[in-house]
Amino acid sequence: MMTPQSALDIKKNSLPFLDKKGEFPVLTPTNGPEMLDIGDLHKSTGVCTLDIGLMNTGICKSAITYVNGDEGILRYRGYSIDDLVDNCDYLDVAWLLLNGELPTPSQKAEFQYNITYHSMVNEQMAYFLRGFRRDAHPMAVMCGMTGALSAFYHDELDIFNAEHRKIVAHRLIAKMPTIAAMAYKYSIGQPLVYPRNDLDFVSNFMQMLFAVPCEPFKLNPAGVRAFSAVMIVQADHEQNASTFTVRSVGSSRANPYACVAAGIASLWGPLHGGANEGVLHTLNEIGSIENIPAIIKRAKDKNDPYRLMGFGHRVYKTYDPRAKVLQRYCYEVLEAYGKKDDPLFKMALELERIALNDEFFIERKLYPNVDFYSGLILKTIGIPLSMFTAQFAVARTAGWISHWNEMITDPAVKIVRPRQLYVGSDLRPFVPPAERTEHKPLIG
């Protein structure tokens, strides 16, 4: 059987398209690298491209979010992430992602009203929830319940009707905190907490997570501010794995609830939305400040596979702009919750001090990233580790549905159908059962 490497070796010097004079337009974006439009590449030259992970391939035109990892830039609709965190709440940002501009006071009031009065879910969903095991991971519950929304809200699902798309967007943004809180409360055996119409979006999410019927719920203003900052920086991040998943599923014209459920499944992966969980796991593994030097030594050893979670980023080759924003909210919330002297947080702050001052980390630009600070903030305000990724899904819903809407309204969109570099066997004769030889199964 031909191996992938041998398949590449056979053809590596055969590039017939170099001998042809095909012309491919160069597209110039508002920001970022120019792109070669290779839509007619196979038609013109007879060859295709291989780009594993799509690291060099654009899959759409988008006007929503711009990321420049080399310069540490993140902008939503042209607005810098730090300006948005300091001057907006989550619903301002959700409106911006959906509509392209920040809302006027009247638009914000109407949007707030619509989200508030869509936040309850059909009461039958509580019975659906009880079909899950108590120890089910909240992300498993969220995948199932989000996908099931299309069964409970099957009206207004004409994806080519602008009013229907708006209603679906409002429903998803409004109901995701309720679903996430339901999953959490169910897992710990507490009564489900209904949304409150007198609270803002983030405060309402917190009360659904933490309130109990036997006493009044009190919000900590610093906790609300920090949680709001986390939610805003998580709202979108260009064409990441989960956003691409939403667009890919949506390209088949699947309903938007199914598309977002698929996005949740993608976000669940430890290389994506689970990264801030990894930060807390790392801190728990270190155990105490006394163990930090040994861990730093391991992190610096190129022959040791150990990686210090929460430092450096695949995209950002300088200080993660989201981390810069969250750093000050992290300090504020630690102070407000009286956690600065907690051993876990003291250890985290010592790690931060080392990373910001150690030449090894500075030269390699291994600065504390967004997951480092968001993990500390979520831990401080009481979000359990199992809910970290579920909370992320709530925040990212505004970005997902904005990209889905942009894709559906793009006349150039096509169903996603990637090519592959086939490296399997060529045509071979059928072998009767009695003549077959034992072989090692690909799946044991």
Coordinates of C-alpha atoms in Angstrom, one line a residue:
M1 CA 0.0 0.0 0.0
M2 CA 1.4 3.4 -0.9
T3 CA 2.4 5.6 2.0
P4 CA 1.6 9.3 2.1
Q5 CA 5.3 10.1 1.9
S6 CA 5.9 7.9 -1.1
A7 CA 3.0 9.5 -2.9
L8 CA 4.5 12.9 -2.4
D9 CA 7.9 11.7 -3.5
I10 CA 6.6 10.4 -6.8
K11 CA 5.1 13.7 -7.9
K12 CA 7.2 16.2 -6.1
N13 CA 9.1 17.3 -9.2
S14 CA 6.1 17.3 -11.5
L15 CA 4.4 20.7 -11.5
P16 CA 2.7 21.0 -14.9
F17 CA 0.9 24.2 -14.0
L18 CA 4.2 26.1 -14.0
D19 CA 4.4 25.5 -17.7
K20 CA 1.0 27.0 -18.3
K21 CA 0.1 30.7 -18.4
G22 CA -2.9 30.6 -16.1
E23 CA -3.7 34.0 -14.5
F24 CA -5.1 34.1 -11.0
P25 CA -6.4 37.4 -9.5
V26 CA -4.6 38.9 -6.5
L27 CA -7.1 40.1 -3.9
T28 CA -6.2 43.0 -1.6
P29 CA -8.0 43.0 1.8
T30 CA -8.6 46.0 4.1
N31 CA -5.9 44.6 6.4
G32 CA -3.8 41.5 6.2
P33 CA -1.9 39.6 3.5
E34 CA -3.0 39.7 -0.2
M35 CA -4.6 36.5 -1.4
L36 CA -4.4 34.6 -4.7
D37 CA -7.8 33.6 -6.0
I38 CA -7.3 30.0 -7.1
G39 CA -11.0 29.2 -7.7
D40 CA -10.2 28.2 -11.3
L41 CA -6.8 26.6 -10.5
H42 CA -7.9 23.0 -11.3
K43 CA -9.8 24.1 -14.4
S44 CA -6.9 26.1 -15.7
T45 CA -4.0 23.9 -14.8
G46 CA -5.3 20.4 -13.9
V47 CA -3.8 20.5 -10.4
C48 CA -5.1 21.4 -6.9
T49 CA -3.4 22.6 -3.7
L50 CA -2.7 20.7 -0.5
D51 CA -2.9 22.9 2.6
I52 CA -3.3 20.7 5.7
G53 CA -5.0 22.7 8.5
L54 CA -5.9 25.5 5.9
M55 CA -3.1 27.6 7.4
N56 CA -2.5 29.4 4.1
T57 CA -6.0 29.2 2.6
G58 CA -8.8 31.7 2.9
I59 CA -12.3 30.0 3.0
C60 CA -14.4 33.1 2.7
K61 CA -14.6 36.9 2.5
S62 CA -15.6 38.4 5.9
A63 CA -16.0 41.8 7.3
I64 CA -16.5 40.8 10.9
T65 CA -13.2 40.3 12.7
Y66 CA -9.5 41.0 11.9
V67 CA -6.7 39.3 13.7
N68 CA -3.0 40.0 13.1
G69 CA -0.9 37.7 15.3
D70 CA 2.5 39.2 14.4
E71 CA 1.4 42.7 15.6
G72 CA -1.0 41.6 18.4
I73 CA -4.1 43.1 16.9
L74 CA -7.7 42.0 17.4
R75 CA -10.5 44.1 16.0
Y76 CA -14.3 43.5 15.8
R77 CA -15.7 45.4 12.8
G78 CA -12.7 47.7 12.9
Y79 CA -12.9 48.5 16.6
S80 CA -9.9 47.6 18.9
I81 CA -10.7 44.9 21.4
D82 CA -9.5 47.1 24.3
D83 CA -11.8 50.0 23.4
L84 CA -14.7 47.6 23.2
V85 CA -14.0 46.0 26.6
D86 CA -13.5 49.3 28.3
N87 CA -16.6 51.1 26.8
C88 CA -19.2 48.4 25.9
D89 CA -21.1 45.6 27.5
Y90 CA -21.6 42.2 25.9
L91 CA -24.8 43.1 24.1
D92 CA -23.2 46.2 22.5
V93 CA -20.5 43.8 21.1
A94 CA -23.1 41.2 20.0
W95 CA -25.0 43.9 18.1
L96 CA -21.8 45.1 16.5
L97 CA -20.8 41.7 15.3
L98 CA -24.3 41.0 13.9
N99 CA -24.9 44.4 12.3
G100 CA -21.6 46.0 11.6
E101 CA -22.0 49.2 13.7
L102 CA -22.3 49.9 17.4
P103 CA -26.0 50.4 18.4
T104 CA -27.6 53.7 18.9
P105 CA -29.4 54.1 22.3
S106 CA -32.8 53.2 20.8
Q107 CA -31.3 50.2 18.9
K108 CA -29.6 49.0 22.1
A109 CA -32.8 49.3 24.1
E110 CA -34.8 47.3 21.5
F111 CA -32.0 44.6 21.3
Q112 CA -31.8 44.4 25.1
Y113 CA -35.6 43.9 25.2
N114 CA -35.5 41.2 22.6
I115 CA -32.7 39.3 24.2
T116 CA -34.2 39.6 27.6
Y117 CA -37.6 38.3 26.5
H118 CA -36.1 35.4 24.5
S119 CA -34.0 34.1 27.4
M120 CA -36.5 31.5 28.7
V121 CA -36.6 28.1 27.0
N122 CA -39.6 25.9 26.3
E123 CA -40.5 24.2 29.6
Q124 CA -40.4 20.8 27.9
M125 CA -36.6 21.3 27.5
A126 CA -36.3 20.7 31.2
Y127 CA -37.7 17.2 30.6
F128 CA -35.3 16.7 27.7
L129 CA -32.5 17.8 30.1
R130 CA -33.4 15.0 32.6
G131 CA -32.7 12.4 29.9
F132 CA -28.9 13.1 30.4
R133 CA -26.9 11.4 33.1
R134 CA -26.1 13.6 36.0
D135 CA -22.4 13.2 35.4
A136 CA -22.6 14.2 31.8
H137 CA -20.1 16.9 30.7
P138 CA -21.9 20.2 30.3
M139 CA -20.6 20.5 26.8
A140 CA -22.3 17.2 25.9
V141 CA -25.5 18.5 27.3
M142 CA -25.1 21.8 25.5
C143 CA -24.5 20.1 22.1
G144 CA -27.7 18.1 22.5
M145 CA -29.9 20.8 23.8
T146 CA -28.7 23.4 21.3
G147 CA -29.3 21.0 18.4
A148 CA -32.7 20.2 19.9
L149 CA -33.8 23.9 19.8
S150 CA -34.8 23.4 16.2
A151 CA -37.4 20.8 17.4
F152 CA -38.8 23.3 20.0
Y153 CA -38.6 26.4 17.8
H154 CA -39.2 25.0 14.3
D155 CA -41.1 28.1 13.2
E156 CA -39.3 31.0 11.6
L157 CA -36.6 28.8 10.1
D158 CA -36.5 30.1 6.6
I159 CA -32.8 30.9 6.4
F160 CA -33.4 33.2 3.4
N161 CA -35.8 35.4 5.3
A162 CA -34.0 38.3 6.9
E163 CA -36.6 38.6 9.7
H164 CA -36.4 34.9 10.5
R165 CA -32.6 35.1 10.7
K166 CA -32.8 38.0 13.1
I167 CA -35.2 36.1 15.4
V168 CA -33.0 33.0 15.3
A169 CA -29.9 35.1 16.2
H170 CA -31.8 36.7 19.1
R171 CA -33.0 33.3 20.3
L172 CA -29.6 31.7 20.2
I173 CA -27.8 34.6 22.0
A174 CA -30.6 34.8 24.6
K175 CA -31.0 31.1 25.3
M176 CA -27.4 29.9 25.4
P177 CA -26.8 31.2 29.0
T178 CA -30.0 29.6 30.1
I179 CA -29.0 26.3 28.5
A180 CA -25.5 26.4 30.0
A181 CA -26.8 27.2 33.4
M182 CA -29.4 24.4 33.2
A183 CA -26.6 22.0 32.3
Y184 CA -24.6 23.1 35.4
K185 CA -27.4 23.1 37.9
Y186 CA -28.6 19.7 36.7
S187 CA -25.0 18.3 37.1
I188 CA -24.8 19.4 40.8
G189 CA -28.4 18.5 41.7
Q190 CA -29.6 22.0 42.4
P191 CA -32.9 23.5 41.2
L192 CA -32.9 25.2 37.8
V193 CA -32.9 29.0 38.1
Y194 CA -35.0 31.0 35.7
P195 CA -33.7 34.1 33.9
R196 CA -34.5 37.5 35.5
N197 CA -35.7 40.3 33.3
D198 CA -34.4 43.0 35.6
L199 CA -30.7 42.0 35.1
D200 CA -28.3 42.7 32.2
F201 CA -27.0 39.8 30.1
V202 CA -23.9 38.9 32.0
S203 CA -25.4 39.5 35.5
N204 CA -28.4 37.3 34.5
F205 CA -26.0 34.5 33.4
M206 CA -24.2 34.7 36.7
Q207 CA -27.4 34.5 38.8
M208 CA -28.6 31.5 36.8
L209 CA -25.3 29.8 37.6
F210 CA -25.0 30.7 41.3
A211 CA -28.4 31.7 42.7
V212 CA -30.4 29.3 44.9
P213 CA -34.0 29.6 45.9
C214 CA -33.4 29.7 49.7
E215 CA -31.6 33.1 49.8
P216 CA -31.3 36.4 47.9
F217 CA -28.5 36.4 45.3
K218 CA -25.9 39.2 45.5
L219 CA -23.8 40.2 42.6
N220 CA -20.2 41.4 43.1
P221 CA -19.7 44.4 40.7
A222 CA -16.1 43.6 40.1
G223 CA -17.0 40.0 39.2
V224 CA -19.6 41.2 36.7
R225 CA -17.1 43.6 35.1
A226 CA -14.4 40.9 34.9
F227 CA -16.9 38.3 33.6
S228 CA -18.2 40.8 31.0
A229 CA -14.6 41.4 29.8
V230 CA -14.0 37.7 29.4
M231 CA -17.2 37.3 27.5
I232 CA -16.4 40.2 25.1
V233 CA -12.9 38.9 24.3
Q234 CA -14.3 35.5 23.6
A235 CA -17.1 36.7 21.4
D236 CA -15.3 36.1 18.1
H237 CA -11.8 35.3 16.8
E238 CA -12.0 35.2 13.0
Q239 CA -11.8 31.8 11.2
N240 CA -11.0 29.5 14.1
A241 CA -11.9 25.8 14.1
S242 CA -15.4 26.2 15.6
T243 CA -16.3 29.2 13.4
F244 CA -15.1 27.3 10.3
T245 CA -17.3 24.4 11.5
V246 CA -20.3 26.6 11.8
R247 CA -19.7 28.0 8.3
S248 CA -19.0 24.5 6.9
V249 CA -22.2 23.0 8.3
G250 CA -24.1 26.1 7.3
S251 CA -22.9 25.8 3.7
S252 CA -25.2 22.8 3.3
R253 CA -28.1 25.1 4.4
A254 CA -28.5 23.2 7.7
N255 CA -30.6 25.1 10.2
P256 CA -28.7 27.6 12.4
Y257 CA -29.3 25.6 15.6
A258 CA -27.6 22.6 14.1
C259 CA -24.8 24.8 12.9
V260 CA -24.1 26.3 16.3
A261 CA -24.4 22.8 18.0
A262 CA -21.6 21.7 15.6
G263 CA -19.6 24.8 16.6
I264 CA -20.0 23.8 20.3
A265 CA -18.7 20.3 19.5
S266 CA -15.7 21.8 17.8
L267 CA -15.0 24.2 20.6
W268 CA -15.1 21.3 23.1
G269 CA -11.7 20.1 21.9
P270 CA -8.8 20.7 24.3
L271 CA -6.8 22.4 21.5
H272 CA -9.6 25.0 21.1
G273 CA -12.0 26.1 23.8
G274 CA -10.5 23.8 26.5
A275 CA -7.2 25.7 26.7
N276 CA -8.2 27.8 29.8
E277 CA -9.1 24.5 31.6
G278 CA -5.5 23.5 30.8
V279 CA -4.2 26.5 32.7
L280 CA -5.9 25.4 35.9
H281 CA -4.8 21.8 35.4
T282 CA -1.2 23.1 35.1
L283 CA -1.5 25.2 38.3
N284 CA -2.9 22.2 40.2
E285 CA -0.1 20.0 38.9
I286 CA 2.6 22.4 40.0
G287 CA 1.0 22.4 43.5
S288 CA 3.0 25.2 45.2
I289 CA 5.4 28.1 44.6
E290 CA 8.3 26.0 45.7
N291 CA 7.8 23.7 42.7
I292 CA 7.8 26.5 40.1
P293 CA 11.6 26.5 39.4
A294 CA 11.5 22.8 38.5
I295 CA 8.6 23.4 36.2
I296 CA 10.3 26.4 34.6
K297 CA 13.4 24.3 34.0
R298 CA 11.3 21.6 32.3
A299 CA 9.6 24.2 30.1
K300 CA 13.0 25.5 29.0
D301 CA 14.3 22.0 28.2
K302 CA 13.9 21.5 24.4
N303 CA 14.2 17.7 25.0
D304 CA 11.3 17.7 27.4
P305 CA 7.9 17.5 25.8
Y306 CA 6.3 19.4 28.8
R307 CA 4.5 22.6 27.8
L308 CA 3.5 25.3 30.2
M309 CA -0.2 26.0 29.5
G310 CA -1.3 29.6 29.4
F311 CA 1.9 31.0 27.8
G312 CA 2.3 31.9 24.2
H313 CA -0.3 31.5 21.5
R314 CA -0.5 29.8 18.1
V315 CA -1.8 32.9 16.4
Y316 CA -0.2 35.8 18.4
K317 CA 3.6 36.1 18.1
T318 CA 3.6 39.0 20.5
Y319 CA 1.6 39.8 23.6
D320 CA -2.0 38.5 23.1
P321 CA -4.1 41.7 23.0
R322 CA -6.9 39.9 24.9
A323 CA -4.5 39.1 27.7
K324 CA -3.5 42.7 28.0
V325 CA -7.1 43.7 28.4
L326 CA -7.9 40.9 30.9
Q327 CA -4.8 41.3 33.0
R328 CA -6.1 44.4 34.9
Y329 CA -9.6 42.8 35.3
C330 CA -7.9 39.8 36.8
Y331 CA -6.1 41.9 39.4
E332 CA -9.3 43.8 40.2
V333 CA -11.4 40.6 40.7
L334 CA -8.7 38.9 42.8
E335 CA -8.7 41.9 45.1
A336 CA -12.5 42.2 45.2
Y337 CA -12.9 38.5 46.1
G338 CA -10.1 38.5 48.6
K339 CA -8.2 35.9 46.7
K340 CA -4.8 37.5 46.3
D341 CA -3.3 35.4 49.1
D342 CA -4.9 32.2 48.0
P343 CA -2.0 29.7 47.3
L344 CA -3.2 28.9 43.8
F345 CA -3.5 32.5 42.7
K346 CA -0.2 33.4 44.4
M347 CA 1.4 30.7 42.4
A348 CA -0.2 31.9 39.2
L349 CA 1.0 35.5 39.8
E350 CA 4.5 34.2 40.4
L351 CA 4.4 32.3 37.1
E352 CA 3.2 35.5 35.4
R353 CA 6.1 37.5 37.0
I354 CA 8.7 35.0 35.8
A355 CA 7.2 34.9 32.2
L356 CA 7.3 38.7 31.9
N357 CA 10.9 39.0 33.2
D358 CA 12.7 35.8 32.1
E359 CA 14.8 36.2 28.9
F360 CA 13.9 32.7 27.8
F361 CA 10.2 33.6 27.7
I362 CA 10.7 37.1 26.4
E363 CA 12.9 36.0 23.5
R364 CA 10.4 33.4 22.4
K365 CA 7.4 35.7 23.1
L366 CA 5.9 33.3 25.5
Y367 CA 3.8 35.9 27.3
P368 CA 0.8 35.0 29.5
N369 CA -2.1 34.5 27.0
V370 CA -5.9 35.1 27.2
D371 CA -6.4 31.6 28.6
F372 CA -4.1 32.3 31.5
Y373 CA -6.1 35.4 32.7
S374 CA -9.6 34.1 31.7
G375 CA -8.9 30.9 33.6
L376 CA -7.9 32.8 36.7
I377 CA -10.9 35.2 36.4
L378 CA -13.4 32.3 35.9
K379 CA -11.9 30.4 38.9
T380 CA -12.1 33.5 41.1
I381 CA -15.8 34.3 40.4
G382 CA -16.7 30.7 41.1
I383 CA -17.1 29.1 37.6
P384 CA -16.3 25.4 38.0
L385 CA -13.6 23.9 35.7
S386 CA -16.2 21.7 34.0
M387 CA -18.1 24.9 32.9
F388 CA -15.1 26.8 31.4
T389 CA -15.8 25.6 27.9
A390 CA -19.5 25.8 28.2
Q391 CA -19.2 29.5 29.3
F392 CA -16.9 30.0 26.3
A393 CA -19.6 28.6 24.0
V394 CA -22.1 31.1 25.4
A395 CA -19.7 34.0 24.7
R396 CA -18.8 32.8 21.2
T397 CA -22.5 32.3 20.1
A398 CA -22.7 36.0 18.9
G399 CA -19.7 35.5 16.7
W400 CA -20.9 32.1 15.3
I401 CA -24.3 33.4 14.4
S402 CA -22.8 36.6 12.8
H403 CA -20.6 34.5 10.6
W404 CA -23.5 32.2 9.7
N405 CA -25.6 35.1 8.7
E406 CA -22.7 36.6 6.7
M407 CA -22.3 33.3 4.9
I408 CA -26.0 32.8 4.2
T409 CA -26.3 36.3 2.6
D410 CA -23.1 35.9 0.5
P411 CA -24.2 35.1 -3.1
A412 CA -20.8 33.6 -3.8
V413 CA -21.1 30.9 -1.1
K414 CA -20.8 27.3 -2.1
I415 CA -21.2 24.1 -0.1
V416 CA -17.8 23.2 1.4
R417 CA -16.3 20.3 -0.5
P418 CA -12.5 20.1 0.0
R419 CA -10.2 18.1 -2.2
Q420 CA -7.8 15.4 -0.9
L421 CA -4.4 14.0 -1.8
Y422 CA -5.3 10.4 -2.3
V423 CA -2.5 8.1 -1.1
G424 CA -4.2 4.7 -0.9
S425 CA -4.0 1.7 -3.2
D426 CA -4.5 1.9 -6.9
L427 CA -7.1 -0.4 -8.5
R428 CA -6.5 -4.0 -7.4
P429 CA -8.3 -7.3 -8.1
F430 CA -10.9 -8.6 -5.6
V431 CA -9.5 -11.2 -3.2
P432 CA -11.9 -14.1 -2.2
P433 CA -12.2 -14.7 1.5
A434 CA -10.2 -18.0 1.5
E435 CA -7.2 -16.3 -0.2
R436 CA -6.9 -13.3 2.2
T437 CA -3.9 -13.0 4.5
E438 CA -3.9 -11.7 8.0
H439 CA -3.1 -8.0 8.4
K440 CA -2.9 -5.5 11.1
P441 CA -6.2 -3.6 11.4
L442 CA -6.0 0.2 11.1
I443 CA -8.5 0.3 14.0
G444 CA -7.5 -2.2 16.7

